[in-house]
Short mmCIF file of C-alpha atoms in Angstrom, two decimals:
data_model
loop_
_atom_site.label_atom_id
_atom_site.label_comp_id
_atom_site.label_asym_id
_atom_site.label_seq_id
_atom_site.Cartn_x
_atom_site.Cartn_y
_atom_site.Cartn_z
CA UNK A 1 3.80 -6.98 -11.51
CA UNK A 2 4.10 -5.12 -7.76
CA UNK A 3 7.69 -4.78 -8.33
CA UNK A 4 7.37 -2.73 -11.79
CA UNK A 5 4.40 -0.62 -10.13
CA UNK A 6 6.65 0.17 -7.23
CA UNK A 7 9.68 1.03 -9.63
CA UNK A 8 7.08 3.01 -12.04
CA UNK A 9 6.35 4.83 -9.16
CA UNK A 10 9.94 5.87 -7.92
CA UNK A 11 10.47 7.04 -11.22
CA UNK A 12 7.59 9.52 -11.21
CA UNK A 13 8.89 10.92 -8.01
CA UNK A 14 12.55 11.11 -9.44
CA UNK A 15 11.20 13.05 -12.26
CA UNK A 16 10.15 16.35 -10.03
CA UNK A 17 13.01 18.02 -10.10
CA UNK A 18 12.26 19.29 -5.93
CA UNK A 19 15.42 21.33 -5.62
CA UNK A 20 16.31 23.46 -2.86
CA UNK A 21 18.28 26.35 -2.82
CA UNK A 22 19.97 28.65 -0.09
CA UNK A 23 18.44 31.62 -1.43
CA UNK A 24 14.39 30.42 -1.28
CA UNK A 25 13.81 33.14 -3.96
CA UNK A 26 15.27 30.93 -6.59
CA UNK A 27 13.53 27.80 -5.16
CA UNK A 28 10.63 26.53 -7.76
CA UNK A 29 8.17 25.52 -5.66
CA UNK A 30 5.47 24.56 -7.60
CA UNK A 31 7.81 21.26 -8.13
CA UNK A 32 7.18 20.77 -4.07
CA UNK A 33 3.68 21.64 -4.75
CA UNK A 34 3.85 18.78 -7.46
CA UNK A 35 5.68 16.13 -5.80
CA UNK A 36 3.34 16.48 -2.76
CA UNK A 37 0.03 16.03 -5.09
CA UNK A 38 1.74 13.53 -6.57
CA UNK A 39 2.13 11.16 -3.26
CA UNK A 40 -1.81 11.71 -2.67
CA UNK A 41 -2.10 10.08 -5.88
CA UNK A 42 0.21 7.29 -6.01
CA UNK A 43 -0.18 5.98 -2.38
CA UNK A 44 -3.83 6.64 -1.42
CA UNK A 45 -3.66 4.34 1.78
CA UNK A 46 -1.72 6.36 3.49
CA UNK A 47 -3.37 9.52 2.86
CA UNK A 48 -6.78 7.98 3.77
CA UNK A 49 -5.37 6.44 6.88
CA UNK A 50 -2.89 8.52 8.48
CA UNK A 51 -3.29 12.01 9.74
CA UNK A 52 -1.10 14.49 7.72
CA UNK A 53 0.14 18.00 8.30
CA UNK A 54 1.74 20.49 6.68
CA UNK A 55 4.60 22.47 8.20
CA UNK A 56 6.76 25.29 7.78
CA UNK A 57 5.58 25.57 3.80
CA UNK A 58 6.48 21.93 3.00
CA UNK A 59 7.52 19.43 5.22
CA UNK A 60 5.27 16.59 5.67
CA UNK A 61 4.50 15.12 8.82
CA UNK A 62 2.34 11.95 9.19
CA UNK A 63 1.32 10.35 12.11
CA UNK A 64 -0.42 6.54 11.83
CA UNK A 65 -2.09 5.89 15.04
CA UNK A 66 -0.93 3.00 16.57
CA UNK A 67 -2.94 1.04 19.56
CA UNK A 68 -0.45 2.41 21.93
CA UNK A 69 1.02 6.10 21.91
CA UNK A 70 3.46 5.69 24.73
CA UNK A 71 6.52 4.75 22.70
CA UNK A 72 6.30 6.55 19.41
CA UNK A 73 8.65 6.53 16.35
CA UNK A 74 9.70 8.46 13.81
CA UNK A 75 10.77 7.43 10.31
CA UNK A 76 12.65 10.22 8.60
CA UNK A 77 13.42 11.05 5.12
CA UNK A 78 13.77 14.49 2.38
CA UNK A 79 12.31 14.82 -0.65
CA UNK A 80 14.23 17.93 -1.71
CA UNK A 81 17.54 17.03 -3.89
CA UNK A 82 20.60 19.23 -4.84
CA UNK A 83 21.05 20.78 -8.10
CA UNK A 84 21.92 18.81 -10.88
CA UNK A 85 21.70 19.74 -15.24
CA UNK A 86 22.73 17.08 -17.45
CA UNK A 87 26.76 17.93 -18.11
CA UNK A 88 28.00 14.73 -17.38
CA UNK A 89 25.31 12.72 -16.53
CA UNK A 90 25.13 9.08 -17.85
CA UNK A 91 21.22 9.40 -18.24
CA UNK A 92 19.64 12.97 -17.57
CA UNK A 93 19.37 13.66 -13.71
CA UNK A 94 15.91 14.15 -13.49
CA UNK A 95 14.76 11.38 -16.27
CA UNK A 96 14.95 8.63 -13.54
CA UNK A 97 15.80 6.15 -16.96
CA UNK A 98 16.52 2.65 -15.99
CA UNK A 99 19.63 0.51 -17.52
CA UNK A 100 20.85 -3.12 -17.36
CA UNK A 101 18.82 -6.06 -16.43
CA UNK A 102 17.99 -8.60 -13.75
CA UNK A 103 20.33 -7.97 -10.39
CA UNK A 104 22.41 -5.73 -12.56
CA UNK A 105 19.61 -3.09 -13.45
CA UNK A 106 20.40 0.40 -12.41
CA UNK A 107 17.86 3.15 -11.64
CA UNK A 108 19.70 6.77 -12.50
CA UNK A 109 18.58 10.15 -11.24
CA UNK A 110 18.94 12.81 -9.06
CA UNK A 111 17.73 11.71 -5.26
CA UNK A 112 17.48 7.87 -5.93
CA UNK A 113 20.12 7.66 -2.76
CA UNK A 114 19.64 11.07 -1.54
CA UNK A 115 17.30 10.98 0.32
CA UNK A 116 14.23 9.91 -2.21
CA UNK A 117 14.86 6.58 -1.90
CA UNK A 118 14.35 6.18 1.65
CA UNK A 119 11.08 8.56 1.51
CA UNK A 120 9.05 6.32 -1.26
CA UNK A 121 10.51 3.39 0.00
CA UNK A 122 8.86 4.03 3.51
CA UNK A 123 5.60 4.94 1.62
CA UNK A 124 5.64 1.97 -0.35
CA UNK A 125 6.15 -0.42 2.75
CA UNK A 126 3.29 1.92 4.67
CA UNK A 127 0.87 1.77 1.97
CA UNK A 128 1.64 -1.83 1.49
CA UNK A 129 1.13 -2.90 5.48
CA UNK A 130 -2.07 -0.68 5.65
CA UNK A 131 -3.32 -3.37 2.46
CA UNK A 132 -2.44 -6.20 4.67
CA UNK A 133 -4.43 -5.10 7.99
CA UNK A 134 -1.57 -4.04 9.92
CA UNK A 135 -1.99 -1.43 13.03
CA UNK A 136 1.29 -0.37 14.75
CA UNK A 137 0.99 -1.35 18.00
CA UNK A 138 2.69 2.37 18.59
CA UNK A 139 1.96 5.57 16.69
CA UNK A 140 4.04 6.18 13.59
CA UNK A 141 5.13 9.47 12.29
CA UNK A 142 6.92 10.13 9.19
CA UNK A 143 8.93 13.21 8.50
CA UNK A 144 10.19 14.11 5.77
CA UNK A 145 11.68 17.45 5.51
CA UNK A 146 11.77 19.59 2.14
CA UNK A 147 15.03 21.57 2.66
CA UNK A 148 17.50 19.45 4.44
CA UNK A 149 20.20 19.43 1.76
CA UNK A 150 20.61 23.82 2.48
CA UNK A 151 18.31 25.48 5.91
CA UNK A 152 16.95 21.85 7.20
CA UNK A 153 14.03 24.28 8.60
CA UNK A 154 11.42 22.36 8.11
CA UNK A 155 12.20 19.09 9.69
CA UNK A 156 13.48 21.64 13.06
CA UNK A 157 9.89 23.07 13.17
CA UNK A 158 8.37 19.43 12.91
CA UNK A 159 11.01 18.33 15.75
CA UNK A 160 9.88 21.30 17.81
CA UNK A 161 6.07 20.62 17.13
CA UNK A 162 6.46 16.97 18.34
CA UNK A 163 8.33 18.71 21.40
CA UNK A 164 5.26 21.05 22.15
CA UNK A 165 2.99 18.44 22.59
CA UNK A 166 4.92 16.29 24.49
CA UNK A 167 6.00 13.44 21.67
CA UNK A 168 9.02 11.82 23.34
CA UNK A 169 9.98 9.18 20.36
CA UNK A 170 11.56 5.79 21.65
CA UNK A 171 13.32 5.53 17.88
CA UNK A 172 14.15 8.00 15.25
CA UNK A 173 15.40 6.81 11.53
CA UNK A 174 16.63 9.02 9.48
CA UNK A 175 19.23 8.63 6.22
CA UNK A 176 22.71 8.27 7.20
CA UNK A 177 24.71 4.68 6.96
CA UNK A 178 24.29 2.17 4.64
CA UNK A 179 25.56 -1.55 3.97
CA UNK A 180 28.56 -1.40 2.58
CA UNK A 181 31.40 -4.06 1.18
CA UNK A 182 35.32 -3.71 0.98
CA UNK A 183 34.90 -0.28 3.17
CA UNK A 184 36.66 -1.54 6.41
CA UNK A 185 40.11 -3.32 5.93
CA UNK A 186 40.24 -7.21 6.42
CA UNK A 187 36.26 -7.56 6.81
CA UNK A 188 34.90 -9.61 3.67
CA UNK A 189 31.57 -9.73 5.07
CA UNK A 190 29.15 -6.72 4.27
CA UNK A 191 28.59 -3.98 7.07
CA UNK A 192 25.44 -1.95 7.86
CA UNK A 193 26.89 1.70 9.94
CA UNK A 194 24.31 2.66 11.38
CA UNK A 195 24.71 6.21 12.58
CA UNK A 196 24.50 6.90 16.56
CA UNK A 197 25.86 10.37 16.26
CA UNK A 198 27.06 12.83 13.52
CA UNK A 199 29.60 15.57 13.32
CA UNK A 200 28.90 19.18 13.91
CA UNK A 201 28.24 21.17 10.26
CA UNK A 202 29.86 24.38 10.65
CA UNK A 203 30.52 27.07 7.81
CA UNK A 204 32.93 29.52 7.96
CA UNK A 205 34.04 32.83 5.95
CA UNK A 206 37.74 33.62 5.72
CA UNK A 207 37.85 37.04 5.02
CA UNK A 208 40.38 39.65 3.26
CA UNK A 209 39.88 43.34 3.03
CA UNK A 210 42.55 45.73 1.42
CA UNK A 211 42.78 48.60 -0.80
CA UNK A 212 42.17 47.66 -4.49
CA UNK A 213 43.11 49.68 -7.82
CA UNK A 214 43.75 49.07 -11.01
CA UNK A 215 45.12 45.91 -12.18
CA UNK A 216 47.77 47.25 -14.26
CA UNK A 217 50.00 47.94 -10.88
CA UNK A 218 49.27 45.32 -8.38
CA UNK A 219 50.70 45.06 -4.81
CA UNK A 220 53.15 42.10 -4.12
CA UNK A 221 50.64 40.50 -2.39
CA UNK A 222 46.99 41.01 -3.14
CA UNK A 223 43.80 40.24 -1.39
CA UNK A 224 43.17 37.30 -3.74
CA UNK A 225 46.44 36.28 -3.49
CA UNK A 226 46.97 36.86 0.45
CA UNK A 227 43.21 34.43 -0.03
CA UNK A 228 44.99 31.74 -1.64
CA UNK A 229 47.56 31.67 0.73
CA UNK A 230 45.27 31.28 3.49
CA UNK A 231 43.92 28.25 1.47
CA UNK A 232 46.87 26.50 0.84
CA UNK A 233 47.97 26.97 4.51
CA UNK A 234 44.84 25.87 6.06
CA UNK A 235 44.86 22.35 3.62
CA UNK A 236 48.89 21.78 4.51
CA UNK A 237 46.89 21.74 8.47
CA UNK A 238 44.83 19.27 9.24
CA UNK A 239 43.03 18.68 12.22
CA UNK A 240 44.33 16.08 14.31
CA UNK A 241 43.39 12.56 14.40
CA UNK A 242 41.98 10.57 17.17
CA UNK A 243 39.78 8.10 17.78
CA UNK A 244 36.30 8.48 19.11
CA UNK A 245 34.42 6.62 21.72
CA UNK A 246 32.24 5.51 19.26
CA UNK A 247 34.41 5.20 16.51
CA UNK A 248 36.38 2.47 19.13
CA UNK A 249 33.20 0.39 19.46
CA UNK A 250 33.13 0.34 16.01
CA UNK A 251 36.48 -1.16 15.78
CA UNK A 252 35.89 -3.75 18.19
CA UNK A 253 32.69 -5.01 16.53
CA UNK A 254 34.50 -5.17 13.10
CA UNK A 255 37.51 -6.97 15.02
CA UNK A 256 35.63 -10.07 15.43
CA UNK A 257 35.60 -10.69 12.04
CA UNK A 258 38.19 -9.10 10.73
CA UNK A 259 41.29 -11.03 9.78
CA UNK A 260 44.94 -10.88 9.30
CA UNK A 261 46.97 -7.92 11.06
CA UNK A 262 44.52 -5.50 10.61
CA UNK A 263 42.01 -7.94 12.28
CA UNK A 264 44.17 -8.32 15.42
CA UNK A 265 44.63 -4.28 15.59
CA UNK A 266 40.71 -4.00 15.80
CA UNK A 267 40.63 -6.33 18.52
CA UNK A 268 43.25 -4.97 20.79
CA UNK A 269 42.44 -1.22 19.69
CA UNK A 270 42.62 -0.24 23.60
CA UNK A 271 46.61 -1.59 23.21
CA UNK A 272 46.99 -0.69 19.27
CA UNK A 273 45.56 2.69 18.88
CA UNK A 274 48.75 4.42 18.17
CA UNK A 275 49.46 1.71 15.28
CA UNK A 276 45.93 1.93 13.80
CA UNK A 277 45.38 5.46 13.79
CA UNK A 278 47.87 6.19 10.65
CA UNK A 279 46.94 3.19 9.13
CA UNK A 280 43.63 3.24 8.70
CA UNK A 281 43.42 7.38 7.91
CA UNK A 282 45.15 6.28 4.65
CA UNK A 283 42.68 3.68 4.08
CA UNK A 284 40.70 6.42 1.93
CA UNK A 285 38.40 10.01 1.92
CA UNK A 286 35.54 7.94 3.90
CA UNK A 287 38.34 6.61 6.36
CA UNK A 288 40.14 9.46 6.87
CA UNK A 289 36.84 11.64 7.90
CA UNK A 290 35.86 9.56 10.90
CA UNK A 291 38.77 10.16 13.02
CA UNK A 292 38.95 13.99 12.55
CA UNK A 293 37.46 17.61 12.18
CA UNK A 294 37.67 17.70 8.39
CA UNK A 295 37.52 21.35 6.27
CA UNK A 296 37.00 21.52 2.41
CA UNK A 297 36.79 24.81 0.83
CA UNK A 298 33.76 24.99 -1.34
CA UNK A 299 33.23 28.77 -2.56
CA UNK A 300 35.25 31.58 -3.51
CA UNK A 301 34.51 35.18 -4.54
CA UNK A 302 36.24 38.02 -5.26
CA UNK A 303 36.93 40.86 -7.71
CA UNK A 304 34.24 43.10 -9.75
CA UNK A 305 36.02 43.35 -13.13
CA UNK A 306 38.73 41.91 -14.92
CA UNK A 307 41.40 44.90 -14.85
CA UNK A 308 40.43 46.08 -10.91
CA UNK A 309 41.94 44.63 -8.18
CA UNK A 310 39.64 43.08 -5.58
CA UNK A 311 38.82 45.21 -2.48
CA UNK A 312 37.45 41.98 -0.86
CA UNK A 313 38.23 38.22 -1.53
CA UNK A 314 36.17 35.44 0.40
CA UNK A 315 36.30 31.57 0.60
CA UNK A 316 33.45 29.71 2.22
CA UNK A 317 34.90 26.60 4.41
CA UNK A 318 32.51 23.80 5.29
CA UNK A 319 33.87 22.07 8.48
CA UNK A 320 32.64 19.13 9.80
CA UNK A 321 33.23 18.86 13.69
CA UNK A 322 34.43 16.01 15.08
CA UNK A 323 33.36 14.11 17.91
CA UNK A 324 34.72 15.71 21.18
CA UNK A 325 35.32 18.58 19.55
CA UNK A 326 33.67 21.99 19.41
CA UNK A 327 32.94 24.48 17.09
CA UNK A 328 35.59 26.83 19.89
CA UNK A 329 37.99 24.64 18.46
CA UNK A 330 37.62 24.85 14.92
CA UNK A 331 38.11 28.50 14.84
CA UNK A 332 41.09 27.85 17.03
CA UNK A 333 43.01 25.71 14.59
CA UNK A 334 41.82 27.84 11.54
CA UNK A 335 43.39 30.89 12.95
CA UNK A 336 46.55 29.05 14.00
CA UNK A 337 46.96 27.58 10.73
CA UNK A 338 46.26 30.91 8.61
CA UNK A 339 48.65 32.83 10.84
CA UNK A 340 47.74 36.10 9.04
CA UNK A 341 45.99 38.58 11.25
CA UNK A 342 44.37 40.11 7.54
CA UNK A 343 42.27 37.29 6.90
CA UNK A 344 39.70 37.54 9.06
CA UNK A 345 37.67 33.85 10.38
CA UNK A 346 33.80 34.58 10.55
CA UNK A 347 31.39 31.68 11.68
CA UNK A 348 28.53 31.87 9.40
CA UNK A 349 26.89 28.58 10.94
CA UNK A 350 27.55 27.00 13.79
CA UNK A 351 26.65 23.66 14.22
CA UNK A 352 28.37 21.23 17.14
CA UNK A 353 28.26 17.49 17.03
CA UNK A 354 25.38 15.52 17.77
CA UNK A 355 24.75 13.70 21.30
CA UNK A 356 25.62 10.15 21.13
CA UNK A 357 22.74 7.65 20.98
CA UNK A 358 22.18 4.11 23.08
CA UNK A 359 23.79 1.81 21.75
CA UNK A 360 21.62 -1.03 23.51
CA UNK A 361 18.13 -1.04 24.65
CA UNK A 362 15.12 -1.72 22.68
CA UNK A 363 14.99 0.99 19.93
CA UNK A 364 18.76 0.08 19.33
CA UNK A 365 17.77 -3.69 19.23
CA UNK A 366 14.95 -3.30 17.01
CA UNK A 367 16.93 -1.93 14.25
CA UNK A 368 19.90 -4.06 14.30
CA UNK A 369 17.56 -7.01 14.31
CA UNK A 370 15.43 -5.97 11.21
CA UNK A 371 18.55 -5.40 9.62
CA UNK A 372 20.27 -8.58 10.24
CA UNK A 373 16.85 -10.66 9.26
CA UNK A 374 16.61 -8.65 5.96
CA UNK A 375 20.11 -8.54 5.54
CA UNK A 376 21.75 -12.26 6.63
CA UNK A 377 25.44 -12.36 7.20
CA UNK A 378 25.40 -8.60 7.44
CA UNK A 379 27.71 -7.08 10.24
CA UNK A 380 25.84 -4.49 12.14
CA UNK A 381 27.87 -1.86 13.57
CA UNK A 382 27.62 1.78 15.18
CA UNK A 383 29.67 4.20 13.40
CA UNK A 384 29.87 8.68 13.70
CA UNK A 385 27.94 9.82 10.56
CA UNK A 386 30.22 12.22 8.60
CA UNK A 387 27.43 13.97 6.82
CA UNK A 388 24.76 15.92 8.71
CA UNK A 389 20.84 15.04 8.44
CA UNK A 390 17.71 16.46 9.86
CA UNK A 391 17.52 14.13 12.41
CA UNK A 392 19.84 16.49 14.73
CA UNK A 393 16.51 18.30 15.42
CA UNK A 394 15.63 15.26 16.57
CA UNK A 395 18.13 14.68 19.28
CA UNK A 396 16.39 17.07 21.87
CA UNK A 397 13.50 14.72 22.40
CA UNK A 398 14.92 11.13 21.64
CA UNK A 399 17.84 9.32 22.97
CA UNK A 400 17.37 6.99 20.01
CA UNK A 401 18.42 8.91 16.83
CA UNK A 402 19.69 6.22 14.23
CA UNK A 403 21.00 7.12 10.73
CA UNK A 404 20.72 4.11 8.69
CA UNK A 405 19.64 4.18 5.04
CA UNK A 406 18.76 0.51 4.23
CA UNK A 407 20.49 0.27 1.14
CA UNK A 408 23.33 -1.45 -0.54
CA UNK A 409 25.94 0.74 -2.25
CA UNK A 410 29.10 0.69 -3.65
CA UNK A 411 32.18 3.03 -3.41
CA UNK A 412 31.14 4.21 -6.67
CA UNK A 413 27.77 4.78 -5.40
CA UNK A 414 28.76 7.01 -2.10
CA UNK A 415 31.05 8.95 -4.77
CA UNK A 416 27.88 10.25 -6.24
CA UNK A 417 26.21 11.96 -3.84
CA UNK A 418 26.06 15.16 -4.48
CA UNK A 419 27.48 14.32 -7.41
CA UNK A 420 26.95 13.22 -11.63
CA UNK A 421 25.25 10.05 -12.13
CA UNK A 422 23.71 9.26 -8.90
CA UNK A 423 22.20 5.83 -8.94
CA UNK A 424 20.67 2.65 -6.88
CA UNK A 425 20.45 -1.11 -7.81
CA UNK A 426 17.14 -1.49 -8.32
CA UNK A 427 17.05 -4.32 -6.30
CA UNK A 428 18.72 -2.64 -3.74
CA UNK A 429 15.45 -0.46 -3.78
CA UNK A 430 13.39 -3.53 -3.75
CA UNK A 431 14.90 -4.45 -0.83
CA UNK A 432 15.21 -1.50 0.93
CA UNK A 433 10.79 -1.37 0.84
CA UNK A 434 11.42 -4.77 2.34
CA UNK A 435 13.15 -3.46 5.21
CA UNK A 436 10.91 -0.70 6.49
CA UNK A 437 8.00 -3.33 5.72
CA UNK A 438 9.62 -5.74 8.73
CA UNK A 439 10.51 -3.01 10.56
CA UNK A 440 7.23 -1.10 10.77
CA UNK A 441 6.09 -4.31 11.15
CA UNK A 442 7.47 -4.48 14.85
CA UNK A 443 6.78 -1.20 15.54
#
């Protein structure tokens, strides 16, 4: 059957365990090496009809001439995953074992959401169009990027090759939203977010250097310690809330068929913005990041032996930047909220919010559309992407830089990103292949 082959397929790509690292010492990549072999062998079509390139190392970049070249695309995806070993895990993370039956059958494994999915599922609906006779009427490319989840190098240089020779795309697609149900308060219907814009990822050090010594006679107030503090002051300080531009339109989209109070606040958010803003930042985690700057603390390290007393202690913050905010900012607040001129704020990265995309014209059309024929009864919706992708490098040389991921996922789902037990319906997959299929298909 087509369906099994595809699913066979997605499984042998699961099982490469492509991870990237921030240190590209530690990175094994003969697994890249693999995985790219692999895709010559599994979807032949594509590799005897589009034009392929190598760049920076690893990223892919494929271009399928279309009978036009004026108003290119780009569909976007990475096959490089995040670490995962098997504490924990359901089914191993890189065993890609399937569970359940019919609509209920599960497909687990390290990248099945993030972002493999999306990149076989493109291949399978290119390789599957190319079978039928199809030409684009416009060139294609495909990106898809092989470090995105530490440096996102490689899909910068392919953004900056496409820039050199004068590639102006009229739509980008990279990962981003999905179609989600019980998300938004007082909608029943499912929602595809589609991405027109994505906060800034920033990382910061906060810093503590003081005299150490032996552990036996510690100060009141120790560099770990004065560390912790920091912490704890930093978390009792969020940013403030607001609500975006786009985060509004959102509203007002969902308003129309929303119902109940909640309903009547997303209609009349111009009027009710001072109501909805607490209410819905308590809605949840997902909620509460889209109207503000958010800051988790994700590293710490400190101390060379157990009986010494560290010299230096050091957290790693990863900040997400708000829309209409600025990385300026961020520092701002941190320092304000430390208020202790011995920890020291040091931005490591700097990354500012994306431009905002069109929310109208043709590219913008195109995808709501496919979704909503694919998809009936879904609501389509702009929305700020919380997460960064590699289609920022794209922003420079498109006004039409969507983040959709055409997939159907639970809470539970979105919790495991990143995460144990990642998994995807595998009908949701199935579907998904339909999606870029119709799409590409109006490209």
């Amino acid at each position: 059957m087509p369906h099994e082959a595809a699913i066979a397929r997605f499984q042998a790509l699961l099982r490469i365990p492509t991870i990237s690292r921030i240190d590209e010492s530690e990175v094994e990549w003969e697994h890249f090496d693999a995985f790219v072999t692999q895709l010559q062998e599994l979807f032949p079509l594509v590799h005897r009809k589009l034009d392929r390139e190598i760049v920076a190392g690893h990223s892919l970049l494929f271009r399928w001439p279309g009978r036009s070249s004026t108003e290119p695309s780009v569909l976007m995806g990475h096959y490089d995953v995040v670490a995962a070993t098997d504490f924990g895990w359901k089914h191993p993370p890189f065993a890609a074992e399937l569970s359940g039956k019919g609509e209920d059958q599960l497909i687990w494994g390290r990248g099945t959401i993030d972002d493999k999915g999306a990149v076989v599922a493109i291949l399978e609906a290119i390789e599957a169009q190319i079978e039928a006779g199809l030409q684009p009427a416009q060139d294609i490319y495909l990106c898809f990027g092989h470090d995105e989840e530490t440096n996102g190098t490689g899909a910068k240089a392919v953004a900056d090759l496409l820039d050199t020779r004068g590639i102006r795309p009229a739509l980008v697609l990279d990962e981003g939203g999905a179609i989600v149900e019980g998300a938004f308060p007082g909608v029943t219907m499912p929602v595809a977010v589609v991405g027109v814009t994505e906060k800034g990822s920033t990382t910061l050090h906060l810093i503590v250097d003081q005299q150490g010594g032996h552990a036996s006679t510690p100060p009141k107030l120790s560099a770990t310690a004065r560390l912790a503090t920091a912490i704890v002051r930093l978390n009792g300080r969020p940013f403030p809330a607001s609500f975006n531009p786009v985060t509004i339109d959102m509203f007002r989209t969902l308003g129309v068929h929303a119902t109940g109070f909640i309903g009547f606040l997303f209609r009349n958010i111009r009027f009710t913005r001072p109501i909805l803003l607490p209410v819905f930042g308590r809605q949840g985690d997902e909620s509460n990041a889209m109207i503000r700057t958010t800051q988790a603390v994700t590293m710490l390290d400190a101390g060379q032996a157990v009986n010494a007393l560290a010299e230096r202690a050091t957290a790693t913050v990863n900040v997400r930047v708000a829309i209409g905010s600025t990385v300026d900012d961020v520092v701002r607040h941190v320092t304000k909220a430390i208020a202790d001129d011995t920890v020291r704020v040091e931005v490591v990265t700097a990354g500012e919010p994306s431009p905002v995309s069109l929310v109208s014209g043709i590219a913008w059309e195109l995808v709501r559309s496919t979704i909503e024929k694919v998809y009936p009864g879904t609501i389509v919706t702009p929305y700020v992407q919380n997460g960064a992708t590699d289609s920022r490098h794209f922003t420079g040389i498109s006004r039409g830089v969507y983040r959709f991921t055409p997939f159907e996922l639970t809470a539970e789902q979105r919790e495991a990103l990143h995460a144990k037990n990642e998994r995807m319906h595998v009908a949701t997959y199935l579907r998904g292949i339909e999606f870029y299929k119709s799409l590409i298909a109006s490209l």
